[in-house]
């Protein structure tokens, strides 16, 4: 089973650690390596951190099947999140 990981600030990652997420990253320079390794099934990325990534990496993240990259911010669009969750688990949980 693939794991869930996060990429963001220490404060962003803390909540996920408390929820049981074992692997967290704070350095955006690791993003491409995380995609290449494929060790994680889902990578939750802090919205601001995601926006700081180069466009080519955001495009790659948007099309990545493993890990599924989920940018998470206060402005996150629920439709986009629903689509990403469906991509990750194979079913629509909103129906």
mmCIF file of N, CA and C in Angstrom, residues 30-60:
data_model
loop_
_atom_site.group_PDB
_atom_site.id
_atom_site.type_symbol
_atom_site.label_atom_id
_atom_site.label_comp_id
_atom_site.label_asym_id
_atom_site.label_seq_id
_atom_site.Cartn_x
_atom_site.Cartn_y
_atom_site.Cartn_z
ATOM 1 N N UNK A 30 12.800 19.010 -3.378
ATOM 2 C CA UNK A 30 12.596 17.558 -3.362
ATOM 3 C C UNK A 30 11.386 17.125 -4.188
ATOM 4 N N UNK A 31 10.598 18.070 -4.667
ATOM 5 C CA UNK A 31 9.334 17.748 -5.331
ATOM 6 C C UNK A 31 9.516 16.817 -6.528
ATOM 7 N N UNK A 32 10.437 17.148 -7.406
ATOM 8 C CA UNK A 32 10.633 16.324 -8.603
ATOM 9 C C UNK A 32 11.092 14.914 -8.227
ATOM 10 N N UNK A 33 11.951 14.809 -7.237
ATOM 11 C CA UNK A 33 12.420 13.500 -6.778
ATOM 12 C C UNK A 33 11.260 12.687 -6.195
ATOM 13 N N UNK A 34 10.370 13.343 -5.470
ATOM 14 C CA UNK A 34 9.202 12.658 -4.908
ATOM 15 C C UNK A 34 8.358 12.070 -6.038
ATOM 16 N N UNK A 35 8.147 12.851 -7.101
ATOM 17 C CA UNK A 35 7.384 12.356 -8.248
ATOM 18 C C UNK A 35 8.092 11.183 -8.911
ATOM 19 N N UNK A 36 9.404 11.289 -9.068
ATOM 20 C CA UNK A 36 10.176 10.248 -9.753
ATOM 21 C C UNK A 36 10.195 8.935 -8.978
ATOM 22 N N UNK A 37 10.315 9.009 -7.663
ATOM 23 C CA UNK A 37 10.441 7.799 -6.850
ATOM 24 C C UNK A 37 9.155 6.987 -6.795
ATOM 25 N N UNK A 38 8.018 7.649 -6.793
ATOM 26 C CA UNK A 38 6.744 6.945 -6.747
ATOM 27 C C UNK A 38 6.511 6.143 -5.477
ATOM 28 N N UNK A 39 7.100 6.548 -4.374
ATOM 29 C CA UNK A 39 6.921 5.828 -3.104
ATOM 30 C C UNK A 39 5.586 6.133 -2.443
ATOM 31 N N UNK A 40 4.987 7.244 -2.807
ATOM 32 C CA UNK A 40 3.754 7.676 -2.155
ATOM 33 C C UNK A 40 2.587 7.583 -3.127
ATOM 34 N N UNK A 41 1.424 7.234 -2.605
ATOM 35 C CA UNK A 41 0.227 7.181 -3.432
ATOM 36 C C UNK A 41 -0.418 8.546 -3.583
ATOM 37 N N UNK A 42 -0.351 9.331 -2.505
ATOM 38 C CA UNK A 42 -0.936 10.676 -2.500
ATOM 39 C C UNK A 42 0.082 11.635 -1.897
ATOM 40 N N UNK A 43 0.256 12.775 -2.550
ATOM 41 C CA UNK A 43 1.106 13.838 -2.032
ATOM 42 C C UNK A 43 0.245 15.084 -1.884
ATOM 43 N N UNK A 44 0.009 15.486 -0.638
ATOM 44 C CA UNK A 44 -0.765 16.692 -0.352
ATOM 45 C C UNK A 44 0.224 17.850 -0.274
ATOM 46 N N UNK A 45 0.006 18.865 -1.111
ATOM 47 C CA UNK A 45 0.936 19.996 -1.184
ATOM 48 C C UNK A 45 0.222 21.264 -0.735
ATOM 49 N N UNK A 46 0.853 22.000 0.149
ATOM 50 C CA UNK A 46 0.311 23.279 0.595
ATOM 51 C C UNK A 46 0.125 24.183 -0.617
ATOM 52 N N UNK A 47 -1.015 24.860 -0.692
ATOM 53 C CA UNK A 47 -1.359 25.675 -1.858
ATOM 54 C C UNK A 47 -0.297 26.679 -2.249
ATOM 55 N N UNK A 48 0.226 27.430 -1.290
ATOM 56 C CA UNK A 48 1.259 28.427 -1.590
ATOM 57 C C UNK A 48 2.529 27.761 -2.109
ATOM 58 N N UNK A 49 2.875 26.641 -1.519
ATOM 59 C CA UNK A 49 4.056 25.888 -1.951
ATOM 60 C C UNK A 49 3.873 25.408 -3.381
ATOM 61 N N UNK A 50 2.678 24.916 -3.691
ATOM 62 C CA UNK A 50 2.377 24.425 -5.035
ATOM 63 C C UNK A 50 2.521 25.549 -6.058
ATOM 64 N N UNK A 51 2.028 26.733 -5.724
ATOM 65 C CA UNK A 51 2.101 27.870 -6.649
ATOM 66 C C UNK A 51 3.535 28.323 -6.890
ATOM 67 N N UNK A 52 4.437 28.063 -5.947
ATOM 68 C CA UNK A 52 5.842 28.450 -6.094
ATOM 69 C C UNK A 52 6.617 27.517 -7.021
ATOM 70 N N UNK A 53 6.065 26.344 -7.307
ATOM 71 C CA UNK A 53 6.754 25.384 -8.172
ATOM 72 C C UNK A 53 6.784 25.896 -9.607
ATOM 73 N N UNK A 54 7.837 25.557 -10.355
ATOM 74 C CA UNK A 54 7.873 25.934 -11.774
ATOM 75 C C UNK A 54 6.682 25.333 -12.521
ATOM 76 N N UNK A 55 6.224 26.032 -13.553
ATOM 77 C CA UNK A 55 5.059 25.594 -14.321
ATOM 78 C C UNK A 55 5.172 24.177 -14.844
ATOM 79 N N UNK A 56 6.347 23.775 -15.307
ATOM 80 C CA UNK A 56 6.506 22.425 -15.854
ATOM 81 C C UNK A 56 6.272 21.362 -14.783
ATOM 82 N N UNK A 57 6.658 21.660 -13.531
ATOM 83 C CA UNK A 57 6.427 20.695 -12.453
ATOM 84 C C UNK A 57 4.956 20.656 -12.055
ATOM 85 N N UNK A 58 4.288 21.818 -12.085
ATOM 86 C CA UNK A 58 2.845 21.822 -11.789
ATOM 87 C C UNK A 58 2.090 21.032 -12.847
ATOM 88 N N UNK A 59 2.477 21.196 -14.112
ATOM 89 C CA UNK A 59 1.825 20.436 -15.191
ATOM 90 C C UNK A 59 2.047 18.942 -15.004
ATOM 91 N N UNK A 60 3.265 18.584 -14.661
ATOM 92 C CA UNK A 60 3.565 17.168 -14.424
ATOM 93 C C UNK A 60 2.760 16.642 -13.237
#
